[in-house]
Short mmCIF file of C-alpha atoms and ligand atoms in Angstrom, two decimals:
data_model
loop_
_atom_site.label_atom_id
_atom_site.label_comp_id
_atom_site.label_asym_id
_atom_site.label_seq_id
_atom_site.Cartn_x
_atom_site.Cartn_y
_atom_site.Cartn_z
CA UNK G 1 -56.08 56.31 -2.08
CA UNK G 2 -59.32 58.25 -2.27
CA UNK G 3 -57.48 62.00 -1.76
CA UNK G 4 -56.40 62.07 -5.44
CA UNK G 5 -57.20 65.03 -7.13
CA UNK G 6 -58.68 65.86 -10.96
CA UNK G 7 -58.40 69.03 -12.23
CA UNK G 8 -61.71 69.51 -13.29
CA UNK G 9 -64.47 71.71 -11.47
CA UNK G 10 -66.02 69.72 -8.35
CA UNK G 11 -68.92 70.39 -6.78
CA UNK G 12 -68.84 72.11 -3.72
CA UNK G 13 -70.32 70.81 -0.11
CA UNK G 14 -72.39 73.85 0.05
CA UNK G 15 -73.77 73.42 -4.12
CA UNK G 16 -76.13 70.21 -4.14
CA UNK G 17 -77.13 68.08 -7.20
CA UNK G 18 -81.12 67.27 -6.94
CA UNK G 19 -80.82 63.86 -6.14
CA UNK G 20 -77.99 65.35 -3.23
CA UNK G 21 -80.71 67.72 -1.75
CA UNK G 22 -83.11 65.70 -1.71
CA UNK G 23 -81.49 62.66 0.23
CA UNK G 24 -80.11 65.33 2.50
CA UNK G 25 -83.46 67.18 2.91
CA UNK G 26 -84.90 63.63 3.69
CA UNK G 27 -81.95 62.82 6.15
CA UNK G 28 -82.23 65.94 7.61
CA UNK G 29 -86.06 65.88 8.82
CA UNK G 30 -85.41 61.94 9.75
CA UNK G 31 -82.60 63.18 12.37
CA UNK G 32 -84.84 66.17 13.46
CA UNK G 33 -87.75 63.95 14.16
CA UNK G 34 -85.51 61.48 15.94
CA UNK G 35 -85.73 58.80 13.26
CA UNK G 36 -82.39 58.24 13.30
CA UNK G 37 -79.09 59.16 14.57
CA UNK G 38 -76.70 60.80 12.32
CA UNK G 39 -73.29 59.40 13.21
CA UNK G 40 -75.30 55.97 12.95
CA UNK G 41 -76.16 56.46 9.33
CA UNK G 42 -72.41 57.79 8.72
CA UNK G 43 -71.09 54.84 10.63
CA UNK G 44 -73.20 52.03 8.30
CA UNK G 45 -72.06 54.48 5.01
CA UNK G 46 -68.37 54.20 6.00
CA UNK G 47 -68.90 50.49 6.59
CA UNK G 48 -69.85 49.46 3.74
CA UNK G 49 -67.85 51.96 1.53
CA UNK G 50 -64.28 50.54 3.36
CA UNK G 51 -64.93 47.40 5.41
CA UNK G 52 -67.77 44.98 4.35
CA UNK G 53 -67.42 45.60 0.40
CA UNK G 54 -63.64 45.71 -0.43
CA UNK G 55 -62.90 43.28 2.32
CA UNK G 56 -64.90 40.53 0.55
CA UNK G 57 -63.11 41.62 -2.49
CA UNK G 58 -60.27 41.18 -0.52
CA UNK G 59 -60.58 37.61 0.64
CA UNK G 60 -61.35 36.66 -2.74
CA UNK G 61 -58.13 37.84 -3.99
CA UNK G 62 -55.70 36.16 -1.28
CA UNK G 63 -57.46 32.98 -2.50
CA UNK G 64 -56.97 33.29 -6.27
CA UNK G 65 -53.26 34.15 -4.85
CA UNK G 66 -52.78 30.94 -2.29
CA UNK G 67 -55.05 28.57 -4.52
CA UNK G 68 -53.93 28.44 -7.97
CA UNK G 69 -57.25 25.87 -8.42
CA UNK G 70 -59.47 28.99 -7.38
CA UNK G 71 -57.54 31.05 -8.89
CA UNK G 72 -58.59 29.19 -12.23
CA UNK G 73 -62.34 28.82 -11.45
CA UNK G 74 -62.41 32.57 -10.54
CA UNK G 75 -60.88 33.20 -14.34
CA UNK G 76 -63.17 30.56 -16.00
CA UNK G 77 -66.36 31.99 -14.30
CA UNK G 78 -66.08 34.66 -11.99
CA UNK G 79 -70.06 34.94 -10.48
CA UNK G 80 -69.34 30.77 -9.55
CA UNK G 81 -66.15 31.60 -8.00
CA UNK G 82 -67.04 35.10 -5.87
CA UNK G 83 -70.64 32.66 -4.97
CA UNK G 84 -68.10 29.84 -3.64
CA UNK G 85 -67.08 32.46 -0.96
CA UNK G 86 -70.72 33.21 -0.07
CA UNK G 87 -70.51 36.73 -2.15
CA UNK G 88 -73.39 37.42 -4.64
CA UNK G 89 -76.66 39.05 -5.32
CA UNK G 90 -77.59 42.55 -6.87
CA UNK G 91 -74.59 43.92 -8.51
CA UNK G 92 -73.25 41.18 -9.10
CA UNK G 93 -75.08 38.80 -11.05
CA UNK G 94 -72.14 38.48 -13.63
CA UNK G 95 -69.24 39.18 -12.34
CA UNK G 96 -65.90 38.98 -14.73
CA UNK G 97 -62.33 38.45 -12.75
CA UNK G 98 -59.85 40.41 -14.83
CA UNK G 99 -56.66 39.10 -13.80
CA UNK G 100 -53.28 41.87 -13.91
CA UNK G 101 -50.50 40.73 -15.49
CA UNK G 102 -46.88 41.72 -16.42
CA UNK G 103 -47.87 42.67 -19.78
CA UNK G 104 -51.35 43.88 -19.10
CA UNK G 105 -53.14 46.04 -16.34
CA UNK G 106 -56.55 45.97 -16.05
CA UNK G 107 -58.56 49.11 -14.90
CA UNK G 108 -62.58 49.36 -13.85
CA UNK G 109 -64.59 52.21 -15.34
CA UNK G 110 -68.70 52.66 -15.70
CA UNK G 111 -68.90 55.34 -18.71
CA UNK G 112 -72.68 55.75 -18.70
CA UNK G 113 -73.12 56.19 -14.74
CA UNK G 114 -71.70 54.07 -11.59
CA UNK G 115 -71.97 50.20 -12.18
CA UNK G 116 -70.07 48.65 -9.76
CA UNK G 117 -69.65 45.28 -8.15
CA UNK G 118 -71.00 45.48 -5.08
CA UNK G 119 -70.95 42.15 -3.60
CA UNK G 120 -67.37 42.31 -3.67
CA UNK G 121 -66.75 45.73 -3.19
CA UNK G 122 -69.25 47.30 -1.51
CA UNK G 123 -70.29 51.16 -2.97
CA UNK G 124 -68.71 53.03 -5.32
CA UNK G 125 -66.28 55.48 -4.10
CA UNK G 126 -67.95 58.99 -5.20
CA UNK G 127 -65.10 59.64 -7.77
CA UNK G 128 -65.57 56.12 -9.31
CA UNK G 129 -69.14 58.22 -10.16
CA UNK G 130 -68.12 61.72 -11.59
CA UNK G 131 -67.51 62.40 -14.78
CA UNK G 132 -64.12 63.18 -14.99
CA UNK G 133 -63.24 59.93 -14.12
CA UNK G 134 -65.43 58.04 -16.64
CA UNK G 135 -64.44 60.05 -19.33
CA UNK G 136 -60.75 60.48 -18.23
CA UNK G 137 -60.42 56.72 -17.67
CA UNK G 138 -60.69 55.63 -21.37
CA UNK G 139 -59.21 58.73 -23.09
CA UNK G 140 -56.08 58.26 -20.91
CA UNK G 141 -56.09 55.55 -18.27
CA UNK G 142 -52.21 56.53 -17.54
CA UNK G 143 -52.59 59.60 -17.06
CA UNK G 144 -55.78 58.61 -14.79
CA UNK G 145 -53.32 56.22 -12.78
CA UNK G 146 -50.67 59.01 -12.34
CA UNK G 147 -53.86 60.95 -10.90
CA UNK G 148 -53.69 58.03 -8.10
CA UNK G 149 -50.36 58.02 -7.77
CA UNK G 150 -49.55 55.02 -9.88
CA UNK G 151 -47.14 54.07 -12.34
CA UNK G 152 -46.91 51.12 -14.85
CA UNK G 153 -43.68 49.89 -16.37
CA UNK G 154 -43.59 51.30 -19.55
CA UNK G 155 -44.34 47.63 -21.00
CA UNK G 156 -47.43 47.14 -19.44
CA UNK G 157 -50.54 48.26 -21.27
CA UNK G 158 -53.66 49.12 -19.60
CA UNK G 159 -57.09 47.58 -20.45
CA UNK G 160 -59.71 49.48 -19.57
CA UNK G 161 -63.35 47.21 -18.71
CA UNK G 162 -66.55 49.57 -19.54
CA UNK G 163 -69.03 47.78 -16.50
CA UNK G 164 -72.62 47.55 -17.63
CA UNK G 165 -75.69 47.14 -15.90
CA UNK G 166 -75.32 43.18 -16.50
CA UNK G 167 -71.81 42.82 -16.27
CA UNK G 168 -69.39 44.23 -13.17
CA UNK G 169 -65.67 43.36 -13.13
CA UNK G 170 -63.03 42.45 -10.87
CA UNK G 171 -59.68 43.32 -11.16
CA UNK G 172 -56.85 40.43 -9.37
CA UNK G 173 -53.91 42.53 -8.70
CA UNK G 174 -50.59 40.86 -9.20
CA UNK G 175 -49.28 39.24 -5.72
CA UNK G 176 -46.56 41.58 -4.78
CA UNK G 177 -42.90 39.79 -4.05
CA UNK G 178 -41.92 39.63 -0.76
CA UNK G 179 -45.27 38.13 0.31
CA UNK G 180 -44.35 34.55 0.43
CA UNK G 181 -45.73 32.51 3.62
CA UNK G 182 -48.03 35.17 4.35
CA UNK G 183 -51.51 33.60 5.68
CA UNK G 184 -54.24 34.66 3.49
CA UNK G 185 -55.65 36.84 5.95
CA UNK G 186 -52.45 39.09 5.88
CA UNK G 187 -52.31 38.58 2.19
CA UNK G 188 -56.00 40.29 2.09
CA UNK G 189 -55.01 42.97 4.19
CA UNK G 190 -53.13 44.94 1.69
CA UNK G 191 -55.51 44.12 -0.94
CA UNK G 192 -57.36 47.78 -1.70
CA UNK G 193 -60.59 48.94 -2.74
CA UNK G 194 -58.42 50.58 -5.50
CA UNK G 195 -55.97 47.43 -6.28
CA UNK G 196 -59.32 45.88 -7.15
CA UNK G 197 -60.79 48.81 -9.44
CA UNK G 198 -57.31 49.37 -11.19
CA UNK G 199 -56.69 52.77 -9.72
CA UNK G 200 -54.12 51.15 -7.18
CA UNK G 201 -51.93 48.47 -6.30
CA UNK G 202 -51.58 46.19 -3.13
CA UNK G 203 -48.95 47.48 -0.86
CA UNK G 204 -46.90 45.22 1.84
CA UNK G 205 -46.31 48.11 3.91
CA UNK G 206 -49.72 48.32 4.80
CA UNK G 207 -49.94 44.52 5.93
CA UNK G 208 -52.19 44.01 9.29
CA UNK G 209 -50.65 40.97 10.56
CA UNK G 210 -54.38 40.05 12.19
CA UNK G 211 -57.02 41.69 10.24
CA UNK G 212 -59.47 39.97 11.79
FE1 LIG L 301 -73.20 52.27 -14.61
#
């Protein structure tokens, strides 16, 4: 659910921040002297921005949803809970599960730049980073969600979690009905990257009945 689109100015491919041109102008003499190989580098950014990150994530929430014991260590102390599944380390030092429910929502913002938990979810997708989304996220989470493509009940109110440099949060979708018997695996399969931020919700329809 990354193609959503803020009406805001973007910057261009061909209009560079610093930090941009200078990580380019560094990748680009690497590949020229044969340092390294350019589809690797893209293969090992796309892993860990849709596989390795939000899959942990992933796992963790099928648990909280088939183990209603984890399911209360993860809300009593989320870093033990996320360490119990071997996930951990820079990023995530103190991590908070914030758990959706009917009355309440929970949606994932860094104001000041692009904290993140990355044990659990790997990096930041680059709109989780830009400003529009920081600042559009706490003046009007809805009408951030409807940017996604989402809609709450009317009922539901959205909390919005400001992550911190010593904090990073979690959020535990709500497990969707008609999901009974699934194995956790399948369960974890239609648990998004976005499901966990806030900016989505898990969908059956996208159920891998071996994601392994
Ligand atoms: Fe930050």
């Amino acid at each position: 659910m990354s193609g959503h689109h803020h009406d805001h100015d973007h910057t261009h491919d061909n209009h560079y921040t610093p930090i941009e041109a200078r990580v380019k102008a560094l990748e680009t003499l690497m590949v020229e002297k044969g340092y390294v190989d350019p589809s690797a580098l893209d293969a090992i950014v796309e892993t860990y921005e849709t596989k390795v990150g939000p899959r942990n994530g992933a796992r963790i929430v099928a648990r909280a949803w088939t183990d209603p014991a984890y399911a209360e260590r993860l809300k009593a102390d989320g870093t033990a809970a996320v360490a119990e599944m071997g996930y951990g380390g820079r990023g995530g030092e103190h991590i908070v599960a914030c758990f959706n429910t009917p009355e309440e929502h929970n949606l994932i913002v860094c104001t000041l730049c692009s904290c993140y938990p990355w044990p659990v979810l790997g990096l930041p997708p680059v709109w989780y980073k830009s400003p529009p989304y920081r600042a559009k996220a706490v003046i009007d989470p809805r009408g951030t969600l409807a940017d996604f493509g989402v809609s709450l009940p009317e009922g539901q109110r959205i909390r919005v979690w400001d992550s911190t440099a010593e904090t990073r949060f979690l959020v535990i979708p709500m497990r969707p009905a008609g999901t009974e018997g699934w194995s956790e695996e399948k369960l974890a399969s239609i648990v998004s990257r976005d499901s966990m931020i806030g900016t989505g919700l898990p969908r059956i329809e996208d159920a891998v009945e071996d994601a392994r």
